[in-house]
Coordinates of C-alpha atoms in Angstrom, one line a residue:
M1 CA 45.1 69.0 -15.8
M2 CA 42.9 66.3 -17.3
R3 CA 44.7 63.7 -15.2
K4 CA 44.0 65.6 -12.0
Q5 CA 40.3 66.0 -12.8
S6 CA 40.1 62.2 -13.6
I7 CA 41.6 61.4 -10.1
K8 CA 39.2 63.9 -8.5
Y9 CA 36.2 62.4 -10.2
T10 CA 37.3 58.9 -9.3
A11 CA 37.7 59.9 -5.6
V12 CA 34.2 61.5 -5.6
A13 CA 32.7 58.4 -7.2
A14 CA 34.3 56.2 -4.6
V15 CA 32.9 58.3 -1.7
I16 CA 29.4 58.2 -3.3
A17 CA 29.6 54.5 -3.7
L18 CA 30.7 54.0 -0.1
S19 CA 27.9 56.2 1.1
V20 CA 25.3 54.3 -0.9
T21 CA 26.5 50.9 0.5
A22 CA 26.3 52.3 4.0
C23 CA 22.9 53.8 3.8
K24 CA 20.8 51.0 2.3
L25 CA 20.5 48.4 5.2
P26 CA 18.1 45.5 5.1
E27 CA 15.0 45.8 7.3
T28 CA 14.8 43.3 10.2
V29 CA 12.3 42.4 12.9
K30 CA 12.8 43.8 16.4
R31 CA 11.5 42.6 19.7
D32 CA 12.3 43.7 23.2
E33 CA 12.4 41.1 26.0
N34 CA 9.7 41.0 28.7
K35 CA 11.2 40.9 32.2
N36 CA 7.9 41.3 34.1
V37 CA 7.1 38.6 36.7
P38 CA 4.2 38.4 39.2
A39 CA 4.7 40.4 42.4
A40 CA 4.3 37.2 44.6
Y41 CA 3.9 33.5 44.4
N42 CA 0.6 31.8 44.9
N43 CA 1.0 31.9 48.7
G44 CA 0.8 35.7 48.5
S45 CA 3.9 36.3 50.6
T46 CA 5.9 39.5 49.7
S47 CA 8.8 38.8 52.1
D48 CA 12.2 39.0 50.5
A49 CA 13.7 36.3 52.8
N50 CA 15.1 33.7 50.4
S51 CA 16.6 30.3 51.1
A52 CA 18.6 30.5 47.8
K53 CA 21.0 32.8 49.7
T54 CA 21.9 30.0 52.1
K55 CA 25.2 28.3 51.4
W56 CA 24.7 24.7 50.4
K57 CA 26.8 23.4 53.3
E58 CA 24.4 25.2 55.6
Y59 CA 21.3 24.0 53.8
F60 CA 22.4 20.3 53.8
T61 CA 23.7 19.3 57.2
D62 CA 24.2 15.5 56.8
P63 CA 28.1 15.1 56.9
N64 CA 27.9 12.1 54.5
L65 CA 26.0 14.0 51.9
I66 CA 28.3 17.0 52.3
A67 CA 31.3 14.7 51.7
L68 CA 29.7 13.3 48.5
I69 CA 29.0 16.8 47.1
D70 CA 32.5 18.0 47.9
T71 CA 34.0 15.1 46.0
A72 CA 31.6 15.7 43.0
L73 CA 32.6 19.3 42.8
V74 CA 36.2 18.2 42.2
N75 CA 35.8 15.0 40.2
N76 CA 32.5 15.2 38.2
Q77 CA 33.5 14.8 34.5
E78 CA 30.7 17.0 33.1
L79 CA 31.6 19.8 35.4
N80 CA 35.2 19.6 34.4
I81 CA 34.2 19.6 30.7
T82 CA 32.3 22.8 31.4
L83 CA 35.3 24.4 33.1
Q84 CA 37.3 23.8 29.8
E85 CA 34.4 25.5 27.9
I86 CA 34.9 28.5 30.2
R87 CA 38.6 28.6 29.3
V88 CA 37.7 28.4 25.6
A89 CA 35.3 31.4 26.0
Q90 CA 38.1 33.2 27.9
N91 CA 40.5 32.6 25.0
E92 CA 37.9 33.9 22.6
I93 CA 38.0 37.3 24.4
R94 CA 41.7 37.4 23.9
A95 CA 41.3 36.6 20.2
R96 CA 38.7 39.3 19.7
K97 CA 40.8 41.9 21.6
G98 CA 43.7 41.1 19.3
E99 CA 41.7 41.9 16.2
Y100 CA 41.5 45.6 16.9
L101 CA 45.1 46.0 18.0
P102 CA 47.9 46.6 15.3
F103 CA 49.5 43.5 13.8
A104 CA 53.3 43.8 13.5
D105 CA 55.7 41.3 11.9
V106 CA 59.5 41.1 11.6
K107 CA 60.5 39.9 8.1
A108 CA 63.7 38.7 6.6
G109 CA 64.3 37.2 3.2
A110 CA 66.8 36.4 0.5
G111 CA 66.6 35.4 -3.2
F112 CA 67.8 36.1 -6.6
D113 CA 66.3 37.2 -9.9
K114 CA 67.5 36.6 -13.5
V115 CA 65.7 38.9 -16.0
S116 CA 65.9 38.6 -19.7
R117 CA 68.0 41.3 -21.3
N118 CA 65.5 41.5 -24.2
T119 CA 63.0 43.1 -21.9
N120 CA 62.7 46.7 -20.8
I121 CA 63.7 45.8 -17.2
G122 CA 66.6 43.5 -18.3
A123 CA 67.9 46.2 -20.7
L124 CA 67.7 48.8 -18.1
E125 CA 69.6 46.7 -15.6
H126 CA 72.3 46.0 -18.2
N127 CA 72.9 49.6 -19.1
I128 CA 72.9 51.1 -15.6
D129 CA 75.6 50.2 -13.2
I130 CA 74.6 49.8 -9.6
V131 CA 78.3 50.3 -8.7
P132 CA 80.0 52.7 -11.1
G133 CA 82.6 51.0 -13.3
K134 CA 81.5 47.5 -12.2
E135 CA 79.2 45.2 -14.1
N136 CA 76.0 44.2 -12.3
P137 CA 76.0 40.7 -10.8
E138 CA 73.9 38.2 -12.7
P139 CA 71.6 36.8 -11.5
L140 CA 70.9 39.8 -9.3
Q141 CA 70.6 38.8 -5.6
D142 CA 68.1 40.4 -3.2
Y143 CA 68.3 40.6 0.6
R144 CA 65.5 42.1 2.8
L145 CA 65.2 42.9 6.5
G146 CA 62.4 44.9 8.0
I147 CA 59.3 45.4 10.1
S148 CA 55.7 45.7 8.8
A149 CA 52.5 46.6 10.6
S150 CA 48.8 46.7 9.7
W151 CA 45.8 48.0 11.5
E152 CA 42.1 48.3 10.9
A153 CA 40.7 51.5 12.3
D154 CA 37.5 50.4 14.2
I155 CA 35.4 53.3 13.0
W156 CA 32.0 51.7 13.6
G157 CA 32.9 49.7 16.7
K158 CA 32.6 46.4 14.8
L159 CA 35.7 44.9 16.4
H160 CA 35.1 46.3 19.9
N161 CA 31.5 45.0 19.8
A162 CA 32.8 41.6 18.8
K163 CA 35.0 41.6 21.8
K164 CA 32.2 42.7 24.1
A165 CA 30.0 39.9 22.7
A166 CA 32.9 37.4 23.5
V167 CA 33.0 38.8 27.1
Q168 CA 29.2 38.3 27.5
R169 CA 29.6 34.7 26.3
Y170 CA 32.4 34.1 28.7
L171 CA 30.3 35.4 31.6
S172 CA 27.4 33.2 30.2
S173 CA 29.6 30.1 30.3
V174 CA 30.5 30.9 34.0
E175 CA 26.7 31.1 34.8
G176 CA 26.3 27.9 32.8
R177 CA 28.8 26.3 35.1
N178 CA 27.0 27.7 38.2
F179 CA 23.8 26.2 36.9
M180 CA 25.4 22.8 36.4
V181 CA 26.8 23.0 40.0
T182 CA 23.2 23.7 41.3
N183 CA 21.8 20.8 39.3
L184 CA 24.6 18.5 40.4
I185 CA 24.2 19.2 44.1
S186 CA 20.4 18.7 43.8
E187 CA 20.8 15.5 41.9
I188 CA 23.2 14.0 44.4
A189 CA 21.0 15.1 47.3
D190 CA 17.9 13.7 45.6
T191 CA 19.5 10.3 45.0
Y192 CA 21.0 10.3 48.5
Y193 CA 17.5 10.6 50.1
E194 CA 16.2 8.0 47.6
L195 CA 18.9 5.7 48.8
L196 CA 17.9 6.2 52.4
A197 CA 14.3 5.5 51.5
L198 CA 15.4 2.2 49.8
D199 CA 17.3 1.3 53.0
N200 CA 14.2 1.9 55.1
Q201 CA 12.0 -0.1 52.7
L202 CA 14.5 -3.0 52.7
A203 CA 14.4 -3.0 56.5
I204 CA 10.6 -3.0 56.5
V205 CA 10.5 -5.9 54.1
Q206 CA 13.0 -7.9 56.2
Q207 CA 11.0 -7.1 59.4
N208 CA 7.8 -8.3 57.6
I209 CA 9.5 -11.5 56.5
S210 CA 10.3 -12.3 60.1
I211 CA 6.7 -11.6 61.1
Q212 CA 5.2 -13.6 58.3
N213 CA 7.5 -16.6 59.0
N214 CA 6.2 -16.6 62.6
A215 CA 2.7 -16.4 61.3
L216 CA 3.4 -19.3 58.9
E217 CA 4.7 -21.5 61.8
I218 CA 1.5 -20.7 63.8
V219 CA -0.6 -21.7 60.8
K220 CA 1.3 -25.0 60.4
L221 CA 0.7 -25.8 64.1
Q222 CA -3.0 -25.0 63.6
K223 CA -3.2 -27.3 60.6
E224 CA -1.8 -30.1 62.8
S225 CA -4.5 -29.5 65.2
A226 CA -7.0 -29.5 62.3
R227 CA -8.0 -25.9 63.0
V228 CA -7.1 -24.8 59.4
T229 CA -6.5 -26.6 56.1
E230 CA -3.5 -27.0 53.9
L231 CA -4.8 -24.2 51.8
A232 CA -4.2 -21.7 54.6
V233 CA -0.6 -23.0 55.0
R234 CA 0.0 -22.6 51.3
R235 CA -1.4 -19.0 51.2
F236 CA 0.8 -18.0 54.1
Q237 CA 3.8 -19.6 52.5
A238 CA 3.1 -17.8 49.2
Q239 CA 2.9 -14.5 51.1
V240 CA 6.3 -15.2 52.7
L241 CA 7.9 -16.0 49.3
H242 CA 6.4 -12.9 47.7
T243 CA 7.8 -10.7 50.4
Q244 CA 11.2 -12.4 50.2
A245 CA 11.3 -11.7 46.5
M246 CA 10.6 -8.0 47.1
Q247 CA 13.8 -7.6 49.0
Y248 CA 15.9 -8.5 46.0
G249 CA 14.2 -6.0 43.8
I250 CA 14.9 -3.3 46.4
Q251 CA 18.5 -4.5 46.7
Q252 CA 18.9 -4.0 42.9
Q253 CA 17.5 -0.5 43.2
I254 CA 20.0 0.2 46.0
V255 CA 22.9 -0.9 43.8
E256 CA 21.7 1.4 41.0
A257 CA 21.2 4.3 43.2
E258 CA 24.6 3.9 44.8
N259 CA 26.2 3.6 41.3
H260 CA 24.4 6.7 40.1
I261 CA 25.9 8.6 43.0
N262 CA 29.3 7.1 42.3
Y263 CA 29.0 8.3 38.7
L264 CA 28.1 11.8 39.8
V265 CA 31.1 12.0 42.1
G266 CA 33.4 10.6 39.4
R267 CA 34.4 7.3 40.9
F268 CA 34.0 3.6 40.1
P269 CA 31.3 1.6 41.9
Q270 CA 31.7 1.3 45.6
K271 CA 29.7 1.4 48.8
V272 CA 28.2 4.8 49.5
V273 CA 28.6 5.8 53.1
R274 CA 25.3 7.2 54.4
S275 CA 23.2 8.0 57.4
S276 CA 21.6 5.1 59.3
E277 CA 18.9 7.4 60.8
P278 CA 15.4 6.3 59.7
L279 CA 14.2 8.5 56.9
V280 CA 10.8 9.0 58.5
D281 CA 12.5 10.7 61.5
M282 CA 14.1 13.4 59.3
V283 CA 12.5 16.8 59.2
P284 CA 12.8 18.9 56.0
N285 CA 14.2 22.4 56.2
A286 CA 11.8 25.3 56.4
V287 CA 12.0 27.0 53.1
Q288 CA 11.5 30.8 52.3
A289 CA 10.8 31.5 48.7
G290 CA 11.2 35.2 48.7
I291 CA 9.6 37.1 45.7
P292 CA 9.6 36.1 42.0
A293 CA 11.8 39.1 41.0
Q294 CA 14.7 37.5 42.9
L295 CA 14.8 34.7 40.4
L296 CA 16.4 37.1 37.9
E297 CA 19.5 37.5 40.1
N298 CA 19.6 34.1 41.9
R299 CA 19.0 31.6 39.1
P300 CA 22.2 31.0 37.1
D301 CA 20.2 29.8 34.0
V302 CA 18.2 33.1 34.0
K303 CA 21.4 35.1 34.2
Q304 CA 23.0 32.9 31.5
A305 CA 20.0 33.6 29.2
E306 CA 20.3 37.3 29.9
L307 CA 24.0 37.3 29.0
D308 CA 23.4 35.3 25.8
L309 CA 20.7 37.9 24.9
A310 CA 23.2 40.7 25.4
A311 CA 25.8 39.0 23.3
S312 CA 23.2 38.4 20.5
K313 CA 22.4 42.1 20.5
L314 CA 26.1 42.9 20.0
D315 CA 26.3 40.4 17.2
V316 CA 23.6 42.3 15.4
K317 CA 25.7 45.5 15.7
V318 CA 28.8 43.6 14.4
A319 CA 26.8 42.3 11.4
K320 CA 25.4 45.8 10.7
A321 CA 28.9 47.3 10.8
R322 CA 30.0 45.1 7.9
F323 CA 27.8 47.2 5.6
Y324 CA 29.9 50.3 6.4
P325 CA 33.3 51.2 4.9
S326 CA 36.3 49.9 6.7
L327 CA 39.6 51.8 6.9
G328 CA 42.9 49.8 6.8
I329 CA 46.3 51.3 7.4
S330 CA 49.6 49.5 6.6
T331 CA 53.2 50.5 7.0
G332 CA 56.6 49.1 6.8
V333 CA 60.3 50.0 7.3
G334 CA 63.5 48.1 6.6
Y335 CA 66.5 47.6 4.4
Q336 CA 66.8 46.0 1.0
A337 CA 70.0 45.4 -1.1
F338 CA 71.6 43.1 -3.6
N339 CA 74.6 42.5 -1.3
P340 CA 74.3 41.7 2.4
S341 CA 77.1 44.1 3.2
Y342 CA 75.0 47.0 1.9
L343 CA 72.0 46.3 4.2
V344 CA 73.3 48.7 6.8
K345 CA 73.9 51.6 4.4
P346 CA 71.4 54.5 4.4
E347 CA 70.8 54.1 0.7
S348 CA 69.3 50.6 1.4
L349 CA 66.5 52.1 3.6
I350 CA 62.9 51.4 2.4
Y351 CA 59.6 52.4 4.0
S352 CA 56.0 52.6 3.1
L353 CA 52.7 53.9 4.4
A354 CA 49.3 53.2 2.8
G355 CA 45.7 53.5 3.7
D356 CA 42.6 52.0 2.1
L357 CA 38.9 52.5 2.4
A358 CA 36.6 49.8 1.2
A359 CA 33.0 48.9 1.5
P360 CA 30.8 46.2 -0.2
L361 CA 29.1 47.5 -3.3
V362 CA 27.8 44.6 -5.5
N363 CA 26.7 41.1 -4.4
R364 CA 26.2 41.7 -0.7
N365 CA 24.3 38.5 -0.2
A366 CA 26.8 37.0 2.3
I367 CA 26.8 40.0 4.7
K368 CA 23.0 40.3 4.3
A369 CA 22.6 36.7 5.2
A370 CA 24.9 37.2 8.2
Y371 CA 22.9 40.2 9.3
Y372 CA 19.5 38.4 9.0
T373 CA 21.0 35.4 10.9
A374 CA 22.3 37.6 13.7
N375 CA 18.9 39.3 13.9
A376 CA 17.0 36.0 14.0
R377 CA 19.3 34.7 16.7
Q378 CA 18.7 37.8 18.7
I379 CA 14.9 37.3 18.5
Q380 CA 15.5 33.6 19.4
A381 CA 17.6 34.8 22.5
V382 CA 14.7 37.0 23.6
Y383 CA 12.2 34.1 23.5
D384 CA 14.8 31.9 25.3
Y385 CA 15.2 34.5 28.0
E386 CA 11.5 34.8 28.5
R387 CA 11.0 31.0 28.5
T388 CA 13.8 30.6 31.1
I389 CA 12.1 33.1 33.4
L390 CA 8.7 31.5 33.0
N391 CA 10.2 28.0 33.6
A392 CA 11.9 29.2 36.8
Y393 CA 8.7 30.7 38.2
I394 CA 6.7 27.5 37.4
E395 CA 9.4 25.3 39.0
V396 CA 9.2 27.3 42.2
A397 CA 5.4 27.3 42.2
N398 CA 5.3 23.5 41.6
Q399 CA 7.8 22.8 44.4
M400 CA 6.0 25.1 46.9
A401 CA 2.8 23.3 46.2
K402 CA 4.5 19.9 46.5
I403 CA 6.0 20.9 49.9
D404 CA 2.5 21.7 51.2
N405 CA 0.8 18.7 49.6
M406 CA 3.4 16.2 50.7
Q407 CA 3.3 17.3 54.3
K408 CA -0.5 16.7 54.3
T409 CA 0.1 13.3 52.5
Y410 CA 2.7 12.3 55.1
D411 CA 0.5 13.2 58.0
L412 CA -2.4 11.1 56.7
K413 CA -0.1 8.2 55.7
A414 CA 1.3 8.2 59.3
Q415 CA -2.2 7.8 60.6
Q416 CA -2.9 5.0 58.1
V417 CA 0.2 3.1 59.2
N418 CA -0.8 3.4 62.9
A419 CA -4.3 2.2 62.1
L420 CA -3.1 -0.8 60.0
N421 CA -0.4 -1.8 62.6
E422 CA -3.2 -2.1 65.1
S423 CA -5.3 -4.0 62.6
V424 CA -2.5 -6.5 62.2
D425 CA -2.4 -7.2 65.9
I426 CA -6.2 -7.4 66.0
S427 CA -6.4 -9.8 63.0
N428 CA -3.8 -12.1 64.5
N429 CA -5.6 -12.3 67.8
L430 CA -8.9 -12.9 66.1
F431 CA -7.3 -15.6 63.9
R432 CA -5.9 -17.4 67.0
S433 CA -9.3 -17.4 68.6
A434 CA -10.9 -18.6 65.3
R435 CA -13.0 -15.4 65.0
A436 CA -11.3 -14.4 61.8
D437 CA -10.1 -16.4 58.8
Y438 CA -6.6 -16.4 57.4
M439 CA -7.5 -14.3 54.4
E440 CA -8.3 -11.4 56.7
V441 CA -4.9 -11.8 58.3
L442 CA -3.1 -11.9 54.9
L443 CA -4.9 -8.9 53.5
T444 CA -4.3 -6.9 56.6
Q445 CA -0.5 -7.8 56.6
R446 CA -0.3 -6.8 52.9
D447 CA -2.1 -3.5 53.5
A448 CA 0.2 -2.7 56.5
L449 CA 3.3 -3.5 54.4
E450 CA 2.1 -1.2 51.5
S451 CA 1.2 1.6 53.9
K452 CA 4.7 1.5 55.5
F453 CA 6.2 1.7 52.0
D454 CA 3.9 4.6 51.1
L455 CA 4.9 6.4 54.3
V456 CA 8.6 6.1 53.4
E457 CA 7.8 7.2 49.9
A458 CA 5.9 10.2 51.2
K459 CA 8.9 11.2 53.4
M460 CA 11.2 10.8 50.5
Q461 CA 9.0 13.1 48.4
Q462 CA 9.1 15.6 51.2
M463 CA 12.9 15.6 51.2
S464 CA 13.0 15.8 47.5
A465 CA 10.8 18.8 47.5
M466 CA 13.1 20.4 50.0
V467 CA 16.0 19.8 47.6
Q468 CA 14.2 20.8 44.4
I469 CA 12.8 24.1 45.9
Y470 CA 16.4 25.0 46.8
R471 CA 17.5 24.4 43.2
A472 CA 14.5 26.1 41.7
L473 CA 15.2 29.2 43.8
G474 CA 18.7 29.3 42.5
G475 CA 20.6 28.0 45.6
G476 CA 23.6 25.8 45.6
W477 CA 26.1 27.5 43.3
N478 CA 27.3 30.2 45.7

């Protein structure tokens, strides 16, 4: 009677202890994410037409650029590294799923045991015959064959939430890959248009070298006729040398731009096949920005941050569940005998079934720390999500302003180039008729060269804005 009461009191005490450990949870800071964005961009448009929905092969029409992007999507090393990270995340789901399924093992073993006869077990084995009338073998052999299984009952959803968190992180890695594709396409396109701009600038320099050499020959003839001095000849010669030096700097930039593209497409340095169309004749695509709310579904980095946030919330639930009791069930069935020939006999059958309920009671610092860490990372994920949305909106706003401003810049630069081209012709005619000195000719030629460079630069910035607004809106990965 006393023994039964003792067992009863022990069980009650265990239940009370488990209840206490489950109820006293540490307090943490909570913060909900803010998904609110402005109703429209600065232009005030509320149309939902969005260029991000355009396929990248329809947005970029240059066949040479399309070929480069296609190659990069297969060969780019960083993209392929990300694909392996996706596979790692996928395997993590499989691992988490396996944790809440039963574990089963097949076991077989053999051994022997020699026990001293001067012990209670040894004396018992010596005085009791396993086989009547036959002395027990010494040492006593032991053969085992059976199946065992164990399972943790996921009462509080700890294991299922861990699996759900792994799923969210897998989806996040997929969005991370999509974001990398978007950035890769924009970087190749940006560098491609930069390369075309450098080609145009090199052609302008070479054209100016030819013009300046002709001017130098005229000045030399005028010096022979005593119309100008040696100083004029030297100044014109210096201008030619300066322009000739410029072409090598541009050629170096071309090499670097080509090799940057080669790196992005995953190949060793080689000539990049590109369009021969003058960059200034290219017309940027008309872009439709839609409404800011569309960034939440179009931008892969925003979706990635949202999935990371969802995973961090599940991590908090997992960490919280560690404070609660866990129920484990184990079972086994098999055969055990001192002689292999006895393993198939019914008398050799063994089986077991056990359950245990356990919860942390004393020194819970480790699970407290894990709980606080999971909560802090959730708050961190909230801020990261909000920051990603804010950054996406600002990027679109910046590129929309750039498109507008660079169009105005290009128009003015085109007028400046026309004016300076006429000035060059006028200054040359005045110089031939001795109505202008050589410095006016040199300064006018320099200004005309710089203005042509600026015009090409303005067009390149226009094309870059067309590329970057597409990336900022979330286009390119689909």
